[in-house]
Coordinates of C-alpha atoms and ligand atoms in Angstrom, one line a residue:
Chain P
M1 CA 21.3 24.5 -29.0
V2 CA 23.1 26.7 -26.7
N3 CA 21.2 29.6 -28.5
L4 CA 18.1 28.0 -27.9
F5 CA 18.6 27.5 -24.3
E6 CA 19.5 31.2 -24.1
E7 CA 16.5 32.2 -25.8
I8 CA 14.2 30.0 -23.7
F9 CA 15.6 31.3 -20.4
T10 CA 15.0 35.1 -21.5
Y11 CA 11.2 34.4 -21.5
E12 CA 9.5 34.8 -18.4
F13 CA 6.6 32.4 -19.3
M14 CA 9.2 29.8 -20.1
I15 CA 10.8 29.9 -16.7
R16 CA 7.5 29.7 -15.2
A17 CA 6.4 26.7 -17.2
L18 CA 9.6 25.1 -16.2
I19 CA 9.4 25.6 -12.4
V20 CA 5.7 24.7 -12.1
G21 CA 6.0 21.9 -14.5
S22 CA 9.0 20.2 -12.9
L23 CA 7.2 20.5 -9.6
V24 CA 3.9 19.2 -10.8
A25 CA 5.8 16.4 -12.8
L26 CA 7.7 15.4 -9.7
C27 CA 4.4 15.3 -7.4
A28 CA 2.6 13.3 -10.0
A29 CA 5.5 10.8 -10.5
L30 CA 6.0 10.2 -6.8
L31 CA 2.2 9.6 -6.1
G32 CA 1.9 7.6 -9.4
V33 CA 4.1 4.9 -8.0
S34 CA 1.3 4.0 -5.3
L35 CA -1.5 4.8 -7.5
V36 CA -0.3 2.5 -10.3
L37 CA 0.6 -0.3 -8.1
K38 CA -2.7 -0.1 -6.1
K39 CA -4.5 -0.1 -9.3
Y40 CA -5.9 3.5 -8.7
S41 CA -4.5 5.1 -11.6
M42 CA -8.0 5.1 -13.1
I43 CA -9.0 7.5 -10.3
G44 CA -6.3 10.0 -11.6
D45 CA -7.9 9.8 -15.1
G46 CA -11.4 10.3 -13.6
L47 CA -10.3 13.4 -11.7
S48 CA -8.8 14.8 -14.7
H49 CA -11.9 14.8 -16.5
V50 CA -13.7 16.4 -13.5
A51 CA -10.8 19.1 -13.6
F52 CA -11.9 19.7 -17.1
G53 CA -15.5 20.5 -16.2
A54 CA -14.5 22.5 -13.2
L55 CA -11.9 24.6 -15.5
S56 CA -14.4 25.6 -17.9
I57 CA -16.9 26.8 -15.3
A58 CA -14.3 28.8 -13.7
L59 CA -13.3 30.4 -16.9
A60 CA -16.9 31.1 -17.6
L61 CA -17.4 32.7 -14.5
N62 CA -14.1 34.5 -15.0
V63 CA -12.7 33.2 -11.4
A64 CA -9.1 31.9 -11.1
P65 CA -9.4 28.2 -12.1
L66 CA -7.4 26.8 -9.0
Y67 CA -9.9 28.4 -6.3
I68 CA -12.9 26.3 -8.0
A69 CA -11.2 23.4 -9.4
I70 CA -9.3 22.5 -6.1
P71 CA -12.3 22.0 -4.0
V72 CA -14.4 20.4 -6.7
V73 CA -11.6 17.8 -7.7
I74 CA -11.0 17.0 -4.0
I75 CA -14.7 16.3 -3.4
A76 CA -14.7 14.3 -6.6
A77 CA -11.6 12.4 -5.3
F78 CA -13.5 11.5 -2.0
I79 CA -16.4 10.2 -4.1
L80 CA -14.4 8.1 -6.5
L81 CA -12.3 6.5 -3.6
H82 CA -15.5 5.8 -1.9
I83 CA -16.9 4.1 -4.9
S84 CA -13.7 2.1 -5.5
Q85 CA -13.8 0.8 -2.0
N86 CA -17.4 -0.3 -2.1
S87 CA -17.3 -3.5 -4.1
K88 CA -21.0 -3.3 -4.6
I89 CA -20.6 -0.7 -7.4
K90 CA -18.7 -1.3 -10.4
S91 CA -16.1 1.2 -10.1
D92 CA -14.7 1.5 -13.4
A93 CA -18.2 2.0 -14.8
A94 CA -18.7 4.6 -12.0
I95 CA -15.6 6.4 -12.9
G96 CA -16.6 6.5 -16.6
L97 CA -19.9 7.9 -15.8
I98 CA -18.5 10.7 -13.5
S99 CA -15.9 11.3 -16.3
T100 CA -18.3 11.7 -19.1
V101 CA -20.7 13.7 -17.2
S102 CA -17.9 16.2 -16.4
I103 CA -16.8 16.4 -19.9
A104 CA -20.3 17.1 -20.9
I105 CA -20.9 19.9 -18.4
G106 CA -17.4 21.4 -19.4
V107 CA -18.2 21.4 -23.1
I108 CA -21.6 22.8 -22.8
T109 CA -20.3 25.7 -20.4
I110 CA -17.6 26.4 -23.1
S111 CA -20.0 26.6 -25.9
L112 CA -22.5 28.7 -24.0
S113 CA -20.2 31.3 -22.8
K114 CA -19.0 32.9 -26.2
G115 CA -17.7 36.0 -24.5
I116 CA -14.3 34.3 -23.5
N117 CA -11.6 33.0 -25.2
T118 CA -12.9 29.5 -26.2
D119 CA -9.7 27.8 -27.1
I120 CA -10.8 24.2 -26.2
N121 CA -7.7 22.5 -27.6
S122 CA -5.4 24.2 -25.0
Y123 CA -7.8 23.3 -22.1
M124 CA -7.6 19.8 -23.2
F125 CA -4.0 19.4 -24.5
G126 CA -2.2 21.9 -22.8
N127 CA -0.8 25.4 -23.2
I128 CA 2.9 26.5 -22.4
L129 CA 1.4 30.0 -21.8
A130 CA -1.0 28.7 -19.2
M131 CA 0.6 29.8 -15.9
N132 CA 0.2 33.5 -15.1
Q133 CA 2.0 35.5 -12.5
S134 CA -0.7 34.8 -9.8
D135 CA -1.0 31.2 -10.5
I136 CA 2.6 30.4 -9.9
I137 CA 3.0 31.3 -6.3
L138 CA 0.0 29.3 -5.3
S139 CA 1.1 26.4 -7.5
V140 CA 4.6 26.3 -6.1
I141 CA 3.2 26.4 -2.5
L142 CA 0.7 23.7 -3.3
S143 CA 3.3 21.3 -5.0
L144 CA 5.6 22.0 -1.9
F145 CA 2.9 20.9 0.4
V146 CA 2.4 17.8 -1.7
L147 CA 6.1 17.0 -1.6
V148 CA 6.3 17.3 2.2
I149 CA 3.2 15.3 3.0
F150 CA 4.6 12.6 0.3
I151 CA 7.9 12.4 2.3
L152 CA 6.1 12.2 5.6
F153 CA 3.8 9.4 4.4
Y154 CA 6.5 7.5 2.4
N155 CA 7.0 4.6 4.8
K156 CA 3.3 4.2 5.0
M157 CA 2.7 4.4 1.4
F158 CA 5.1 1.6 0.9
A159 CA 3.7 -0.6 3.6
I160 CA 0.2 -0.1 2.7
T161 CA 0.7 -0.6 -1.1
F162 CA 2.8 -3.7 -0.5
D163 CA 0.4 -5.3 1.8
E164 CA -2.7 -3.8 3.0
D165 CA -4.0 -6.4 5.2
F166 CA -0.8 -6.6 7.2
A167 CA -0.7 -2.9 7.5
K168 CA -4.4 -2.9 8.9
A169 CA -4.0 -5.9 11.4
T170 CA -0.7 -4.4 12.8
G171 CA -2.6 -1.1 13.7
I172 CA -1.8 1.1 10.7
K173 CA -4.8 3.4 9.7
A174 CA -4.8 2.4 6.1
N175 CA -8.1 4.3 5.2
R176 CA -6.7 7.6 6.6
F177 CA -3.8 7.1 4.1
K178 CA -6.1 6.6 1.1
I179 CA -7.8 9.7 1.9
V180 CA -4.5 11.6 2.0
L181 CA -3.3 10.1 -1.2
S182 CA -6.3 11.1 -3.0
I183 CA -6.3 14.7 -1.8
L184 CA -2.6 14.8 -3.0
T185 CA -3.8 13.5 -6.2
A186 CA -6.5 15.9 -6.6
I187 CA -4.2 18.7 -5.9
T188 CA -1.4 17.7 -8.2
I189 CA -3.8 17.2 -11.0
V190 CA -5.2 20.6 -10.6
I191 CA -2.2 22.4 -10.5
G192 CA -0.9 20.7 -13.8
M193 CA -4.1 20.7 -15.8
R194 CA -3.7 24.0 -17.5
M195 CA -0.1 23.3 -18.8
M196 CA -0.6 19.5 -19.5
G197 CA -4.1 19.7 -20.6
T198 CA -7.0 18.1 -18.5
M199 CA -7.0 15.1 -21.0
L200 CA -3.4 14.4 -20.6
I201 CA -2.6 15.2 -17.0
S202 CA -3.0 11.8 -15.9
S203 CA -0.3 10.4 -18.2
L204 CA 2.1 12.3 -16.1
I205 CA 0.9 9.9 -13.1
I206 CA 1.1 6.7 -15.1
F207 CA 4.1 6.9 -17.4
P208 CA 7.2 7.6 -15.1
S209 CA 6.4 4.9 -12.4
L210 CA 5.8 2.4 -15.2
T211 CA 9.0 3.4 -16.8
A212 CA 10.9 3.0 -13.8
M213 CA 9.6 -0.2 -12.9
R214 CA 10.9 -1.5 -16.2
V215 CA 14.5 -1.4 -14.5
C216 CA 14.3 -1.0 -10.7
K217 CA 13.6 -3.5 -8.4
T218 CA 13.1 -1.8 -4.9
F219 CA 10.5 0.5 -4.1
K220 CA 12.8 3.3 -3.2
S221 CA 14.6 3.1 -6.5
V222 CA 11.4 3.1 -8.3
V223 CA 10.2 6.2 -6.5
I224 CA 13.5 8.1 -7.0
T225 CA 13.9 7.1 -10.7
S226 CA 10.4 7.9 -11.6
G227 CA 10.8 11.5 -10.2
I228 CA 13.9 11.9 -12.2
I229 CA 12.4 10.6 -15.3
S230 CA 9.3 12.5 -15.1
V231 CA 11.3 16.0 -14.6
I232 CA 13.5 15.2 -17.7
C233 CA 10.6 14.3 -19.8
L234 CA 8.9 17.5 -18.7
F235 CA 11.7 19.6 -19.6
F236 CA 12.3 18.1 -23.2
G237 CA 8.6 18.1 -23.6
V238 CA 8.4 21.9 -22.8
I239 CA 11.2 22.7 -25.1
L240 CA 9.5 20.8 -28.0
S241 CA 6.3 22.6 -27.3
Y242 CA 8.2 25.9 -27.4
V243 CA 10.1 25.2 -30.6
Y244 CA 7.2 23.6 -32.7
S245 CA 4.4 25.6 -31.1
V246 CA 2.3 22.6 -30.3
P247 CA 0.2 21.6 -27.2
T248 CA 2.6 21.2 -24.2
G249 CA 0.8 18.2 -22.7
A250 CA 1.0 16.2 -26.1
C251 CA 4.6 16.9 -26.2
I252 CA 5.3 15.7 -22.6
V253 CA 3.2 12.6 -23.2
V254 CA 5.3 11.9 -26.3
T255 CA 8.6 12.4 -24.6
N256 CA 7.4 9.9 -21.7
A257 CA 6.3 7.5 -24.3
I258 CA 9.9 7.6 -25.9
M259 CA 11.4 7.1 -22.3
L260 CA 9.3 4.2 -21.6
V261 CA 10.4 2.5 -24.9
L262 CA 14.1 3.2 -24.1
F263 CA 13.7 1.7 -20.7
S264 CA 11.8 -1.4 -22.0
I265 CA 14.9 -2.0 -24.4
T266 CA 17.4 -1.5 -21.7
K267 CA 15.6 -3.7 -19.4
K268 CA 17.3 -6.9 -20.3
T269 CA 20.7 -5.4 -20.0
I270 CA 20.5 -3.4 -16.8
K271 CA 19.0 -3.9 -13.4
I272 CA 19.3 -1.3 -10.7
Chain A
M1 CA -4.1 -11.3 33.3
K2 CA -6.3 -11.4 30.3
I3 CA -5.4 -9.8 27.2
L4 CA -7.8 -11.1 24.7
E5 CA -11.4 -12.0 25.1
C6 CA -13.5 -13.7 22.3
E7 CA -17.0 -14.2 23.1
N8 CA -19.5 -16.0 21.1
V9 CA -17.8 -15.0 17.9
C10 CA -19.5 -15.6 14.5
I11 CA -17.9 -14.9 11.3
N12 CA -19.8 -15.5 7.8
Y13 CA -18.7 -15.6 4.2
D14 CA -21.9 -14.6 2.5
D15 CA -24.1 -17.5 3.7
V16 CA -21.4 -19.8 4.9
R17 CA -20.7 -19.6 8.6
A18 CA -16.9 -20.0 8.9
V19 CA -16.5 -19.4 12.5
D20 CA -19.6 -20.3 14.7
N21 CA -20.2 -19.2 18.2
V22 CA -16.4 -19.4 19.3
S23 CA -15.5 -18.2 22.7
F24 CA -11.9 -18.3 24.4
T25 CA -9.5 -16.1 26.3
V26 CA -5.7 -15.4 26.1
E27 CA -3.8 -14.6 29.0
D28 CA -0.8 -12.4 29.1
G29 CA 2.5 -14.6 28.2
D30 CA 0.3 -17.4 26.8
F31 CA 1.4 -19.6 24.0
V32 CA -1.9 -20.7 22.3
C33 CA -2.1 -23.2 19.6
I34 CA -5.2 -23.3 17.1
L35 CA -5.8 -26.6 15.8
G36 CA -8.4 -27.9 13.4
E37 CA -8.6 -29.6 9.9
N38 CA -8.6 -27.8 6.8
G39 CA -11.4 -25.3 6.2
S40 CA -12.3 -25.4 9.9
G41 CA -12.2 -21.6 10.3
K42 CA -8.7 -21.1 11.7
S43 CA -7.6 -18.3 9.5
T44 CA -10.8 -16.7 9.5
L45 CA -10.9 -16.6 13.3
V46 CA -7.5 -15.3 13.3
K47 CA -8.6 -12.4 10.8
G48 CA -11.4 -11.7 12.9
I49 CA -9.1 -11.1 15.8
L50 CA -7.2 -8.8 13.7
G51 CA -10.1 -6.8 12.6
L52 CA -9.6 -8.0 8.9
E53 CA -13.0 -9.9 8.5
K54 CA -16.2 -8.4 9.8
I55 CA -17.7 -10.0 13.0
Q56 CA -21.3 -11.1 12.5
K57 CA -22.1 -11.6 16.2
G58 CA -20.4 -11.6 19.4
T59 CA -17.4 -9.6 20.7
I60 CA -13.4 -9.6 20.4
K61 CA -11.8 -7.4 23.1
Y62 CA -8.4 -6.5 23.8
L63 CA -7.6 -6.1 27.4
N64 CA -5.4 -4.5 29.8
G65 CA -3.9 -1.9 27.3
I66 CA -2.9 -4.1 24.5
K67 CA -3.3 -2.0 21.3
P68 CA -3.3 -3.1 17.7
N69 CA -0.1 -1.6 16.9
E70 CA 1.7 -3.8 19.3
L71 CA 1.1 -6.9 17.4
G72 CA 2.7 -8.8 14.7
Y73 CA 1.0 -10.9 12.2
L74 CA 2.0 -13.6 9.7
P75 CA -0.7 -14.2 7.1
Q76 CA -1.2 -17.8 5.8
T77 CA -0.9 -16.5 2.2
T78 CA 0.2 -13.2 1.0
I79 CA -0.8 -12.1 -2.5
V80 CA 1.6 -9.6 -3.8
Q81 CA 1.2 -8.7 -7.3
K82 CA 3.6 -9.6 -9.9
N83 CA 6.6 -7.5 -10.5
F84 CA 6.0 -5.2 -7.3
P85 CA 9.2 -3.5 -6.6
A86 CA 10.3 -4.2 -3.0
S87 CA 13.5 -5.4 -1.8
I88 CA 13.7 -7.9 1.3
Y89 CA 15.1 -5.2 3.5
E90 CA 12.1 -2.8 2.8
V91 CA 9.6 -5.4 3.4
V92 CA 11.1 -6.3 6.8
L93 CA 11.6 -2.9 8.0
S94 CA 8.1 -2.1 7.0
G95 CA 7.3 -4.4 10.1
C96 CA 8.7 -1.4 12.5
L97 CA 6.3 1.1 11.2
N98 CA 3.4 0.4 13.6
S99 CA 5.7 1.5 16.6
K100 CA 6.3 4.8 15.0
K101 CA 4.4 7.6 16.7
I102 CA 5.0 11.4 15.7
I103 CA 8.0 11.0 13.5
P104 CA 7.2 8.6 10.7
F105 CA 11.0 7.6 9.6
Y106 CA 12.9 4.7 10.7
S107 CA 15.5 5.1 13.6
K108 CA 18.8 3.4 13.8
K109 CA 17.1 1.1 16.4
D110 CA 14.6 0.0 13.8
K111 CA 17.0 -0.7 11.2
Q112 CA 19.2 -2.7 13.7
K113 CA 16.1 -4.7 14.8
A114 CA 15.1 -5.5 10.9
L115 CA 18.9 -6.4 10.4
E116 CA 18.8 -8.9 13.3
M117 CA 15.7 -10.4 12.2
M118 CA 17.1 -11.1 8.8
K119 CA 20.1 -12.6 10.3
K120 CA 18.0 -15.0 12.4
F121 CA 16.3 -16.2 9.3
E122 CA 19.4 -16.1 7.0
I123 CA 18.1 -13.6 4.6
D124 CA 20.6 -11.0 5.6
N125 CA 22.9 -11.7 2.7
I126 CA 20.2 -11.2 0.0
K127 CA 18.7 -8.4 1.6
N128 CA 18.7 -6.0 -1.4
K129 CA 17.1 -8.7 -3.5
S130 CA 13.7 -8.4 -4.8
Y131 CA 10.9 -9.8 -2.9
Q132 CA 9.2 -11.2 -6.1
E133 CA 12.3 -13.2 -7.0
L134 CA 12.5 -15.3 -3.9
S135 CA 11.2 -19.0 -3.6
G136 CA 8.1 -19.5 -1.6
G137 CA 10.2 -20.7 1.6
Q138 CA 12.4 -17.6 1.3
Q139 CA 9.4 -15.3 1.0
Q140 CA 7.9 -16.9 4.0
R141 CA 11.0 -16.0 6.1
V142 CA 10.9 -12.4 5.1
L143 CA 7.4 -12.2 6.2
L144 CA 8.2 -14.1 9.4
A145 CA 11.1 -11.5 10.1
R146 CA 8.7 -8.6 9.2
A147 CA 5.8 -10.0 11.8
L148 CA 8.8 -10.2 14.5
C149 CA 9.6 -6.6 13.8
A150 CA 6.1 -5.5 14.1
S151 CA 5.1 -7.6 17.4
R152 CA 5.9 -6.1 21.0
K153 CA 3.3 -7.8 23.1
L154 CA 1.2 -10.2 20.8
L155 CA 2.4 -12.3 17.9
I156 CA -0.2 -14.0 15.6
L157 CA 1.0 -16.7 13.3
D158 CA -0.9 -18.4 10.7
E159 CA 0.8 -21.8 10.0
P160 CA 4.3 -20.3 10.3
I161 CA 6.4 -23.2 9.1
S162 CA 4.6 -24.2 6.0
G163 CA 7.1 -24.2 3.2
L164 CA 10.2 -24.0 5.3
D165 CA 13.0 -26.5 5.2
P166 CA 13.6 -28.6 8.3
V167 CA 16.8 -26.5 9.4
I168 CA 14.9 -23.4 9.2
T169 CA 11.6 -24.9 10.8
K170 CA 13.9 -25.8 13.8
K171 CA 15.2 -22.4 14.2
M172 CA 11.7 -20.9 13.7
Y173 CA 10.4 -23.0 16.5
Q174 CA 13.3 -22.2 18.6
K175 CA 12.6 -18.6 18.0
I176 CA 9.2 -18.5 18.9
K177 CA 9.9 -20.4 22.1
D178 CA 12.5 -17.7 23.0
I179 CA 10.3 -14.9 22.3
N180 CA 7.5 -16.5 24.4
K181 CA 10.0 -17.1 27.2
Q182 CA 10.7 -13.3 27.0
G183 CA 7.2 -12.5 27.7
M184 CA 5.7 -12.2 24.2
T185 CA 2.1 -13.7 23.8
I186 CA 1.8 -16.0 20.8
I187 CA -1.2 -17.3 19.1
M188 CA -0.5 -19.8 16.5
V189 CA -2.3 -21.7 13.9
S190 CA -0.8 -24.9 13.3
H191 CA -1.1 -28.4 12.0
D192 CA 2.1 -29.7 13.8
I193 CA 0.1 -31.4 16.7
N194 CA 3.0 -32.9 18.4
Y195 CA 4.9 -29.5 18.6
A196 CA 1.7 -27.9 19.9
I197 CA 1.4 -30.5 22.7
K198 CA 4.9 -30.1 23.7
N199 CA 5.1 -26.4 23.8
A200 CA 1.7 -24.6 23.9
S201 CA 0.3 -23.6 27.1
K202 CA -3.2 -23.6 25.8
I203 CA -4.7 -25.5 22.9
I204 CA -7.9 -24.5 20.9
H205 CA -9.4 -27.0 18.6
I206 CA -12.2 -25.7 16.3
K207 CA -14.3 -27.0 13.5
N208 CA -16.2 -23.9 12.7
K209 CA -17.5 -24.4 16.5
L210 CA -15.1 -24.4 19.4
L211 CA -14.5 -28.1 20.2
F212 CA -11.8 -27.8 22.9
E213 CA -10.2 -25.1 24.9
G214 CA -7.5 -26.2 27.7
T215 CA -3.9 -27.2 28.5
P216 CA -2.2 -29.8 26.2
K217 CA -2.3 -32.6 29.0
E218 CA -6.2 -32.1 29.0
Y219 CA -6.2 -32.2 25.3
E220 CA -4.4 -35.6 25.1
K221 CA -6.9 -37.0 27.5
S222 CA -10.0 -35.6 25.7
E223 CA -11.9 -37.6 23.1
I224 CA -11.3 -35.0 20.3
G225 CA -7.7 -34.9 21.0
K226 CA -7.3 -38.7 21.0
L227 CA -9.0 -38.8 17.7
F228 CA -6.8 -35.9 16.1
L229 CA -3.7 -37.5 17.7
G230 CA -4.5 -40.8 16.3
G231 CA -5.3 -39.7 13.0
C232 CA -1.9 -37.9 13.2
H233 CA 0.3 -40.9 14.3
H234 CA -1.1 -43.3 11.8
G235 CA -1.6 -40.8 8.9
Ligands
ATP1 N1 -12.6 -15.4 1.1 C1 -13.5 -16.4 1.5 N2 -14.7 -16.2 0.7 C2 -15.4 -17.2 0.9 N3 -15.4 -18.4 1.7 C3 -14.2 -18.4 2.3 C4 -13.1 -17.5 2.4 N4 -12.0 -17.8 3.1 C5 -12.4 -18.8 3.6 N5 -13.8 -19.3 3.1 C6 -14.4 -20.5 3.7 O1 -14.4 -20.4 5.2 C7 -14.1 -21.8 5.7 C8 -13.0 -21.6 6.7 O2 -11.8 -21.2 6.0 P1 -10.4 -21.0 6.5 O3 -9.5 -20.3 5.7 O4 -10.7 -20.3 7.9 O5 -9.9 -22.3 7.2 P2 -8.7 -22.9 7.8 O6 -9.2 -23.7 9.0 O7 -7.6 -21.9 8.0 O8 -8.2 -24.0 6.8 P3 -6.6 -24.4 6.3 O9 -6.1 -25.5 7.6 O10 -6.6 -25.0 5.0 O11 -5.7 -23.1 6.3 C9 -13.9 -22.7 4.6 O12 -15.0 -23.5 4.4 C10 -13.7 -21.6 3.4 O13 -14.1 -22.3 2.3
MG2 MG1 -5.8 -21.4 7.4

């Protein structure tokens, strides 16, 4: 075990994966609490599919994925948010449409561009080697940005998630907050998509908060616990992925799922 | 000094007109009671004033520098989803949020205010308990405390005493009177007509349309007032 850790920390790619991974896991878990409670987690799922389309186009054009994916996914976030607020359109159906169109575009782009490495598995289910030197700095800066904004918006996040009507009635700009939430979600999904895989990144948003809510009864404790759970699950997931050479995203989903089961079992005995 | 002016306000739910051509004004320091039978549009009118329901026709204006972030609100019903993780303290404290300007964190003063309100409604001893695990009356007290934290100039209460036991009702009424004396304007939807007549400075009676606007004395003498009071005494 000790040898394994020593070995892991001699590889630069592992250190990169752990640094960026933990930051993304933390961001996703914190945002996830509000997204899950507000029933917006489908938006996260839709955005991750848009990210897949954007990623494949970026790789076909041979551009750094973050530069294309960030604006595209943020625009998609605005569209999805608008749809979900407009009760006349069925929002889950609309998210389904946008998701499938994005996947279709992505798959077509990948099949057409034979010149590049077409390892579709790693786009979809994650790859530990995904973060290169140039990605890491931008990813760290962006995730720190998400964390700072989250902290600044924390109290609003609680108030609006708990009772949007009261917040609106007492002069809090709830719509502005939703825009911020969707931009932060879009950024988090894009940073995490290479490592987690575009099909699995949304699990990072949903799992930790659900797990924390098994046991915790206050908003603050749910937020803190889900952040911690998420980072722990990421750590073990990355190590599993390294040891067995399987897609990183899939491993992290599995560790999260195990954690959810463990917490569900303890639910009856502990309450924080 | 007028602080609120409603002119020919109409509010619809699809084809149903819930509030029909209602006009009235609220003065600074007023204690306005809105009366009317079930389904007469009281809650809808209040939501219109708060900007939660769209006004079909007419205007609602805040005057003399009253801003939405200076008012507190107690909804008639608050639907919080099952198992929402929130402690009593977190909910009450969130009432202080609308007074925050640049710094988005609660100050010591905010926390003291929240604590004071919780003491008032005797929920300070269970402040870390989950909101979802409270009884209906206890939840009502939490939301009242939150409303009081949020209000600095205007307090809008939609049936504040529904579900409260007699002891807390009395305290609640006392509290409302006290803060009104300290200068807070209050708009209260109520079915407690006797309390309204004794304490309000203005009574508004609606049945979708405005039926009466005036002082409690005038209300007692009016046709509609006599009818409603009669119904109350015998029923
Ligand atoms: N969300 C809604 N959708 C459709 N119709 C509604 C809605 N809310 C209220 N109504 C209708 O509008 C009318 C006024 O309702 P409102 O809740 O304002 O009455 P109220 O005076 O507050 O009654 P109560 O004393 O029972 O609280 C009623 O006829 C009601 O059926
Ligand atoms: Mg009502």
